[in-house]
Coordinates of C-alpha atoms in Angstrom, one line a residue:
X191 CA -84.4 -85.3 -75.7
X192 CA -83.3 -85.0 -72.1
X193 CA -84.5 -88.4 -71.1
X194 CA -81.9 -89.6 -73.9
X195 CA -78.9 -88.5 -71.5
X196 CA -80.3 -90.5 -68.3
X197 CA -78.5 -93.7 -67.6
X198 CA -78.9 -96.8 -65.7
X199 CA -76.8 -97.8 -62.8
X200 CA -75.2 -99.9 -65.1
X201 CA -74.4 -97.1 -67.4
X202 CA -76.6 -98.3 -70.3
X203 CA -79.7 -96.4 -71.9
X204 CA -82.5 -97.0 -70.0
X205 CA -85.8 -99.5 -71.6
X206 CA -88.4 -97.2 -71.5
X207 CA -91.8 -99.0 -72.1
X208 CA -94.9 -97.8 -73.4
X209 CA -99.2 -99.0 -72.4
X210 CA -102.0 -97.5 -72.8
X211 CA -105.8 -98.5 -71.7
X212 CA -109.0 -97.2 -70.4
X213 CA -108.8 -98.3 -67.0
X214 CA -112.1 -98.2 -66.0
X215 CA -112.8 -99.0 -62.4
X216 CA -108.8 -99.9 -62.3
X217 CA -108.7 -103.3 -61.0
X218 CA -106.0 -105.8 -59.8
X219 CA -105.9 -107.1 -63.4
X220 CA -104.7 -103.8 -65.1
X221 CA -102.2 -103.2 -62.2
X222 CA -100.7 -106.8 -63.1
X223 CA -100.4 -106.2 -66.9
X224 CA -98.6 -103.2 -65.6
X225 CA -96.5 -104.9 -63.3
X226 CA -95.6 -107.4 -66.5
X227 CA -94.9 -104.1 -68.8
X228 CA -92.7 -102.7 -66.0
X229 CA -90.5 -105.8 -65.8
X230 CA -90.1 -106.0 -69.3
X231 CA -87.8 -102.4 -68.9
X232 CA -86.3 -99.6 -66.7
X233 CA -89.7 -96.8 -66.8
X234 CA -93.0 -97.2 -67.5
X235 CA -95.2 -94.8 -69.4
X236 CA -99.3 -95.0 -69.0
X237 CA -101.4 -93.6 -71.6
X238 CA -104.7 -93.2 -70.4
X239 CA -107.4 -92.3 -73.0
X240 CA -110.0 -89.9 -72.5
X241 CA -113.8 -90.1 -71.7
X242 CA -114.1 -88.4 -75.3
X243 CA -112.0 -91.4 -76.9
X244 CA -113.6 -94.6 -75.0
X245 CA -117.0 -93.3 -76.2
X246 CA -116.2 -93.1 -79.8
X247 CA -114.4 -96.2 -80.0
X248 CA -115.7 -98.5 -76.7
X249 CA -118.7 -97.4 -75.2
X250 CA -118.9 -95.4 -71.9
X251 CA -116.7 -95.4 -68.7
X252 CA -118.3 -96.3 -65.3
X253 CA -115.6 -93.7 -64.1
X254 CA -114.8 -90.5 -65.2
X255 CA -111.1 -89.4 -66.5
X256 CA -109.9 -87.5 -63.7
X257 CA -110.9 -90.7 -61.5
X258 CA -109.0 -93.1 -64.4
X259 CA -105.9 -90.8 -64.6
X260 CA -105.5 -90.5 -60.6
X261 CA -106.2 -94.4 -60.3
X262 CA -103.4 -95.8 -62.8
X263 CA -100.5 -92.9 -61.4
X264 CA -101.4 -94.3 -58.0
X265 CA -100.2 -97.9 -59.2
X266 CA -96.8 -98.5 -58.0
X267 CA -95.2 -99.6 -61.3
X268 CA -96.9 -96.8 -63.3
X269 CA -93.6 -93.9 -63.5
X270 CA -95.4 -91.5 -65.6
X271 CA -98.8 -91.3 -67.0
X272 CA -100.2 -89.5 -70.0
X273 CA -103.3 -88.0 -70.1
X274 CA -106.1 -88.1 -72.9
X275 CA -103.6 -91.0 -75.0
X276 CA -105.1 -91.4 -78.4
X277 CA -107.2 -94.9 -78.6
X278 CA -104.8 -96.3 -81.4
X279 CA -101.2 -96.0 -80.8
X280 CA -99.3 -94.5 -83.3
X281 CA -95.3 -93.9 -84.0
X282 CA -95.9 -90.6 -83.6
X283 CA -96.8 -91.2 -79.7
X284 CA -94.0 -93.5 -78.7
X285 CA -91.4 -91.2 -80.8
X286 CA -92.7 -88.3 -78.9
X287 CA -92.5 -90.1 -75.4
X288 CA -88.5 -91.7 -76.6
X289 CA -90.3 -95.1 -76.0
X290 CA -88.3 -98.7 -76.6
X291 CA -91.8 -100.7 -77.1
X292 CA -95.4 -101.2 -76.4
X293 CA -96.7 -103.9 -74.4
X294 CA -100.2 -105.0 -74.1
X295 CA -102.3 -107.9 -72.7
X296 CA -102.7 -111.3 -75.2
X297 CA -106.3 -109.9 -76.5
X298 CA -107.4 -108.3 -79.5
X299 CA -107.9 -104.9 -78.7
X300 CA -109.9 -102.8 -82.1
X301 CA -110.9 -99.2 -82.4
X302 CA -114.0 -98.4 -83.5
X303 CA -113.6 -99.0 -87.2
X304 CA -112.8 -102.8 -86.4
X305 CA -109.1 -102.1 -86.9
X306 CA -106.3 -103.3 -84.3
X307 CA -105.2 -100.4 -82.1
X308 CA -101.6 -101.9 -82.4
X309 CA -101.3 -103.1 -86.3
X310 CA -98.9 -99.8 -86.2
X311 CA -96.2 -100.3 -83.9
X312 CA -96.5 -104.3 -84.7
X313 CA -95.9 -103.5 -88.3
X314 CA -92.2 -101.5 -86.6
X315 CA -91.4 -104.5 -84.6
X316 CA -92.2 -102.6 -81.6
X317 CA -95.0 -104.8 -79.7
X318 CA -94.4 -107.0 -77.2
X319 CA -97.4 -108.7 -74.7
X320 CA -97.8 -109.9 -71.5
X321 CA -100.0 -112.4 -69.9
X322 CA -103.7 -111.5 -69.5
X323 CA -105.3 -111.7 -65.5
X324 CA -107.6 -114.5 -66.2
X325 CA -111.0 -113.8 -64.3
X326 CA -110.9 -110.0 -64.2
X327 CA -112.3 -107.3 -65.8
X328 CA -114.1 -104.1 -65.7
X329 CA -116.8 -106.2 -67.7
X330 CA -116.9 -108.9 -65.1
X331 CA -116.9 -106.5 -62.6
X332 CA -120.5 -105.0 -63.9
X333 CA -121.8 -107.9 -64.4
X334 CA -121.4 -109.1 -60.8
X335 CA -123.5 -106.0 -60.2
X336 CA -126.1 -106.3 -62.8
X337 CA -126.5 -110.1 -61.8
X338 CA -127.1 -109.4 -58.0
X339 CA -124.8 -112.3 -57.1
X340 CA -122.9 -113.4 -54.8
X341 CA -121.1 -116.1 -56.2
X342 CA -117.8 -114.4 -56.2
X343 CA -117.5 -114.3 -52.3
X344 CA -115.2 -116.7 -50.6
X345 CA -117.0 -119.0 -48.7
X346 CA -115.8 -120.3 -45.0
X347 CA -117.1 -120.6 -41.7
X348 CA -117.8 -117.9 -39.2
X349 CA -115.3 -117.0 -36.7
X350 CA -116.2 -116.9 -33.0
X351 CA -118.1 -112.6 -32.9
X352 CA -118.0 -112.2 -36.4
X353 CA -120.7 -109.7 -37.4
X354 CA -122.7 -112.2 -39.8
X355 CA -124.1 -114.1 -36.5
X356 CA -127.6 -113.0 -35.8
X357 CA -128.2 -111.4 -39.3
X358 CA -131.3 -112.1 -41.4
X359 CA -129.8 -111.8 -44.9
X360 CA -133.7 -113.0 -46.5
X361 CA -134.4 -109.5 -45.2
X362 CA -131.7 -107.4 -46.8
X363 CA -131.8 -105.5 -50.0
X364 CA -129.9 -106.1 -52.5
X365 CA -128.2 -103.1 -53.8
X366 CA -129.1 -103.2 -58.0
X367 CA -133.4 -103.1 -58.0
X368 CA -133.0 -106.3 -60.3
X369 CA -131.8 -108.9 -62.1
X370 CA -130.8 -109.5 -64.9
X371 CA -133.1 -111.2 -68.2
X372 CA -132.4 -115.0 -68.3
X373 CA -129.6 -115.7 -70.5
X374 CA -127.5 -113.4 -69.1
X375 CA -125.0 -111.2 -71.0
X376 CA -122.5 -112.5 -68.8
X377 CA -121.1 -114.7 -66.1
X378 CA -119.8 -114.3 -62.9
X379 CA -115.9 -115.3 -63.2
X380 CA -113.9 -116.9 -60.1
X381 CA -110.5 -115.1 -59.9
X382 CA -108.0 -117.9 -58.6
X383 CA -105.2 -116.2 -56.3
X384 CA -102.0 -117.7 -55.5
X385 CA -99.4 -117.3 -53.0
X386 CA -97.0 -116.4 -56.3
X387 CA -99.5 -113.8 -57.1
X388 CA -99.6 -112.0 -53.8
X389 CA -95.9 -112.0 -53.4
X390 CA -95.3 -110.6 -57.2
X391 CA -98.1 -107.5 -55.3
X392 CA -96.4 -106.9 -52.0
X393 CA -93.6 -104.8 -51.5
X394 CA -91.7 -106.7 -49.7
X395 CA -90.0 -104.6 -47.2
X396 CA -90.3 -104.4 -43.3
X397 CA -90.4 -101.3 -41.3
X398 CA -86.9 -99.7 -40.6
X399 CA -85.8 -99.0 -36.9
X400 CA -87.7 -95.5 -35.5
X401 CA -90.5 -95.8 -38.2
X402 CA -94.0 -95.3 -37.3
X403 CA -96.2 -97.8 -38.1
X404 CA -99.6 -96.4 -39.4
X405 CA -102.8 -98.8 -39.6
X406 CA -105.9 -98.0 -41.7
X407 CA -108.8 -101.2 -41.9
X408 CA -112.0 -101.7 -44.1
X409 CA -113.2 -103.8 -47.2
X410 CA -111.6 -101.4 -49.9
X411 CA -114.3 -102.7 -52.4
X412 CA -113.9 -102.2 -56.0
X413 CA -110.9 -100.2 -55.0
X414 CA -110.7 -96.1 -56.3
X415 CA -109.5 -92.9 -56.0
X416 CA -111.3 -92.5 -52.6
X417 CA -109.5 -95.3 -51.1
X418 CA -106.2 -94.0 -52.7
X419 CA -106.7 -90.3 -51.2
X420 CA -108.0 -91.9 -47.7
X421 CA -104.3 -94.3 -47.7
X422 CA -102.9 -91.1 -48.7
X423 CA -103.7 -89.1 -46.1
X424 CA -103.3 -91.9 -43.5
X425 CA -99.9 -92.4 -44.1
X426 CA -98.7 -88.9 -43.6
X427 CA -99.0 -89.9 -39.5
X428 CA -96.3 -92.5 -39.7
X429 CA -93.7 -94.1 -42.6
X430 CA -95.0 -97.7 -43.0
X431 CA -99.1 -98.2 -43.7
X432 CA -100.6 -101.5 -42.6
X433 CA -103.9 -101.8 -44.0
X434 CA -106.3 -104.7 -42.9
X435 CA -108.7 -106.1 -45.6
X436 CA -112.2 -107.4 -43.5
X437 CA -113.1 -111.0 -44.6
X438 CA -116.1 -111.7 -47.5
X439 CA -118.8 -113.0 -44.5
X440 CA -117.4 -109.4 -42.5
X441 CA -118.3 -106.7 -45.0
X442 CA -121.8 -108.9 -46.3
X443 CA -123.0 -108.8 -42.6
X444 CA -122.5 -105.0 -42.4
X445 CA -123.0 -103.9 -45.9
X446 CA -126.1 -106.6 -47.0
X447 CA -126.9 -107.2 -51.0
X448 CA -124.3 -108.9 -52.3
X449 CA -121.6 -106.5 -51.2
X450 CA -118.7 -107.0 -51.3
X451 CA -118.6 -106.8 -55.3
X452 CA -114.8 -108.0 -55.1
X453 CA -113.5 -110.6 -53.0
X454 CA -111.1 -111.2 -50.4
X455 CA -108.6 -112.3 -52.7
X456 CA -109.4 -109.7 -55.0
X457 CA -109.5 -106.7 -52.4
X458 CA -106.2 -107.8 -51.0
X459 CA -104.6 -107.2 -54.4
X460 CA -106.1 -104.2 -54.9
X461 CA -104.7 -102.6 -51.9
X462 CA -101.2 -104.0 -52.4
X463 CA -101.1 -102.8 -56.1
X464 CA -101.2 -98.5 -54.2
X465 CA -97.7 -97.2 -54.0
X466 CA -98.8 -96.0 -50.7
X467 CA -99.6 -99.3 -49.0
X468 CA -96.7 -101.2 -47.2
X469 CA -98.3 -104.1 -46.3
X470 CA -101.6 -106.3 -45.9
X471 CA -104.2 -108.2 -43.2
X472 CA -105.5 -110.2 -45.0
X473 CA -109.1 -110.7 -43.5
X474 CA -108.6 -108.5 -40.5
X475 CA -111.1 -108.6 -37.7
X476 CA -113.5 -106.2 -37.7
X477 CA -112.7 -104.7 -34.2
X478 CA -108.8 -103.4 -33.6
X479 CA -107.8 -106.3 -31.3
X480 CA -104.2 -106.0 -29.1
X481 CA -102.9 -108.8 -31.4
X482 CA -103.7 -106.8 -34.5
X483 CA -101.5 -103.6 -32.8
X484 CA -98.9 -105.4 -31.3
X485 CA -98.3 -108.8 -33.2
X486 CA -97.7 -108.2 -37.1
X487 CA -95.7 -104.8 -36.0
X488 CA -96.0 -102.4 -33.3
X489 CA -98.7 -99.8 -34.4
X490 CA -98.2 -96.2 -33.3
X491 CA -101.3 -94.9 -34.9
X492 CA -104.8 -96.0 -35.9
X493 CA -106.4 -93.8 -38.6
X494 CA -110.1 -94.2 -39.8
X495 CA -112.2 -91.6 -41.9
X496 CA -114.7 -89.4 -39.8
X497 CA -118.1 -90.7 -41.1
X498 CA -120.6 -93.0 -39.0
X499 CA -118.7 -96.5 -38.0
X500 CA -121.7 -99.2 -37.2
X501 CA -121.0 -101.3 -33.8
X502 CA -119.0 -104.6 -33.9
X503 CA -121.4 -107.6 -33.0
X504 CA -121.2 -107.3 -29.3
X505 CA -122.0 -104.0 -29.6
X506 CA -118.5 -102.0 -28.8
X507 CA -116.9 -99.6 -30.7
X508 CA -114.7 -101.1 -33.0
X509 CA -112.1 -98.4 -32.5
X510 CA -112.8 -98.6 -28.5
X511 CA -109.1 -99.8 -28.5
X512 CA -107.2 -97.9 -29.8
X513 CA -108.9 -94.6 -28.8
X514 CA -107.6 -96.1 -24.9
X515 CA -104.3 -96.2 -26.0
X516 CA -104.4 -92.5 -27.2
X517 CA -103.4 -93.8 -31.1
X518 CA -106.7 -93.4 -32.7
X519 CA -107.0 -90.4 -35.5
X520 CA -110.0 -89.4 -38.1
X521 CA -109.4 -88.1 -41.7
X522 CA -112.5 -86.2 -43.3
X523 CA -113.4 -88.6 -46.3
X524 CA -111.2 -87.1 -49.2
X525 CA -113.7 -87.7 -52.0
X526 CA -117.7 -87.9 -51.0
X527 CA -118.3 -87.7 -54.1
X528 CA -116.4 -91.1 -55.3
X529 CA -117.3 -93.9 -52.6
X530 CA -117.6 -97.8 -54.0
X531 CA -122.1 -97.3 -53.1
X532 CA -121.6 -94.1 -55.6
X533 CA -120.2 -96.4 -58.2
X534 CA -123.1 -98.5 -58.1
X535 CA -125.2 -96.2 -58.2
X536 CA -123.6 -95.3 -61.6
X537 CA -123.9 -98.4 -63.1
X538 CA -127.4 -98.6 -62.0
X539 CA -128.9 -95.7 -63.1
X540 CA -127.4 -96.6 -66.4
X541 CA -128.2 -99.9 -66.1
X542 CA -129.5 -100.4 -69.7
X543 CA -126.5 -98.7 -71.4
X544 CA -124.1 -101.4 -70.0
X545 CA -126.2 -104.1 -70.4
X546 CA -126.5 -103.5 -74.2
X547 CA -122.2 -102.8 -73.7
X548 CA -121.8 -106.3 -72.1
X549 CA -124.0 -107.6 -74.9
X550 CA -121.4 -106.1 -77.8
X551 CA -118.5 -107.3 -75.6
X552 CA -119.8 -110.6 -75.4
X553 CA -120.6 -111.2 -79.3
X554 CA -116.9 -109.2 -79.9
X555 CA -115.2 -111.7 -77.6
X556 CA -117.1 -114.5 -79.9
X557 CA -115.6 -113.3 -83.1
X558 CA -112.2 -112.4 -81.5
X559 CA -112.2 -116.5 -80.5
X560 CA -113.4 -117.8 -84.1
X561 CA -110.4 -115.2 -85.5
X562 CA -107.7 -116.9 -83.2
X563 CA -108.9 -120.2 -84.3
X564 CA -108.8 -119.6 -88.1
X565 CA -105.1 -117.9 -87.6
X566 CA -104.3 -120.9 -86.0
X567 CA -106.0 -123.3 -88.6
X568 CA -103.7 -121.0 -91.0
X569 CA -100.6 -121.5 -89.3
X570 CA -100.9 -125.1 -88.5
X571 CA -101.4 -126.0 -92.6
X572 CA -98.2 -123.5 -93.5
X573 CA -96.3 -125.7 -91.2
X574 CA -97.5 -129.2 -92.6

């Protein structure tokens, strides 16, 4: 095969590593077990299965396949990604795709026959795993919004103009027309980041003399291919893309419910994990401020997408700024179709589907757990 006669720098045959997922609503967590799997080698292949294959082995997909495929090849790690992968990996695939080894998270992942999707290339010697992203999920994700709950938001007190001041949250909506039954079908998870964490996310680099500096600003909730297109388009006005992440108590006052649905933390990572970010504000303010355009790095352009923008506490155009300086520049939103209150709304209006899919993942996890514990029961007396 041609990819046989590509070398390294260092002349040898290059590691080329195989994993393959759903990657519904593609979350911080999948990005990190492809940021492991990339590590472990020189390219990285992402098999992505289809809406077809999840069905008949998982249950449905908040998102559809297009959105899955153009979510994981927007990851920076991810070198190539195959679409419509077959749900149990086979020889067959990583012969076909000249691939070293598979890697995959330290869970049991079965198809729909109960069978482990890896026994296969475990059986060759060709498995290897990397750590899980404790707290995250696609499941814990929709069951934050099946819960209407906001303990996932990172509590701290109000800055001096932030938007929360003055709002009656008693009197705001929340976004999912219920709760859930008592005895819930799930919990609501607290993701724990670290300084490691973010550091392992960013890229790293600064901007290079005569580079324009592009900056782009929002709460990038349950990050997706909108976002992706909208930091797509905004960094074709400069080289480097800055992209400022609005604090917890920010995007509740303006959104209500129990938006946002990810938090601070979690949104952060999100944004860093896109190949087309540069670097991260964590909890910009909500209104461009001179320190935000001049202190971090000069900022030559200030990009937002062309829909309604609502007022910053004191009433000003958030944007007033930057439009006096002649730097300000809309995009039309890239995918109307695909926005994080769209999503929602999917998970909404099939609200009993995925509560009765939460319910088999939850009794599934249960069995997977009394499994592990007789393996290691088994192990433990071999060794006495």
């Amino acid at each position: 095969m041609a990819q046989d006669k590509v070398t390294t720098k260092d002349g040898r045959k290059p590691i080329r590593v195989w994993v393959d997922g759903c990657f519904d609503m593609m979350h911080f967590g999948h990005a990190n077990a492809l940021r492991q799997a990339r590590a472990m080698g020189d390219y990285l292949i992402v098999g992505v299965h289809s809406d077809e294959e999840v069905e008949r082995n998982k249950g449905p997909c908040v998102m559809k396949e297009d959105e899955r495929y153009a979510a994981v090849a927007a990851c920076k790690w991810a070198d190539e990604v195959v679409k419509d992968a077959p749900y149990v990996t086979t020889m067959e695939t990583l012969d076909k795709y000249n691939i070293d080894f598979v890697v995959h998270g330290d869970d049991i992942t079965t198809a729909a026959d109960g069978t482990d999707c890896y026994q296969h290339v475990k059986d060759a010697g060709r498995y290897k795993e990397c750590k899980r992203t404790v707290g995250i999920s696609t499941t814990e994700l929709v069951g934050r919004m099946l819960l209407v709950t906001r303990d996932h938001h990172i509590r701290g007190s109000r800055t001096t103009g932030s938007p929360m001041q003055g709002v009656d949250e008693a009197a705001v909506a929340n976004f999912s027309q219920g709760s859930m039954p008592a005895g819930a079908l799930t919990g609501i998870a607290h993701y724990l980041s670290t300084s490691k964490k973010i550091i392992q996310f960013s890229s790293g680099h600064e901007p290079q003399a005569g580079d324009r500096v592009v900056y782009v600003d929002g709460a990038f909730d349950l990050f997706h291919t909108g976002h992706i297109e909208f930091f797509k388009r905004a960094r074709e006005f400069g080289d480097y893309l800055l992209v400022g992440v609005h604090d917890d108590q920010t995007v509740n006052a303006i959104k209500g419910g129990n938006f946002p649905v990810m938090n601070l933390q979690e949104r952060v990572l999100g944004a860093l994990q896109c190949r087309y970010v540069d670097e991260v504000i964590i909890g910009a303010p909500y209104s461009v401020t001179k320190d935000v355009l001049e202190d971090v790095y000069h900022v030559d352009a200030v990009v937002h997408g062309a829909s309604d923008q609502p007022l910053d506490i004191d009433g000003k155009d958030p944007y007033e700024l930057p439009k006096q300086r002649g730097i300000y520049h809309e995009v039309e939103h890239p995918r109307l179709d695909l926005t994080t209150t769209v999503i929602i709304e999917r998970i909404i209006a099939n609200r009993q589907v995925y509560i009765e899919r939460q319910a088999r993942k939850a009794k599934k996890a249960v069995s997977e757990a009394e499994q592990e514990q007789r393996e290691k029961e088994v192990r433990a007396a071999l060794h006495m």
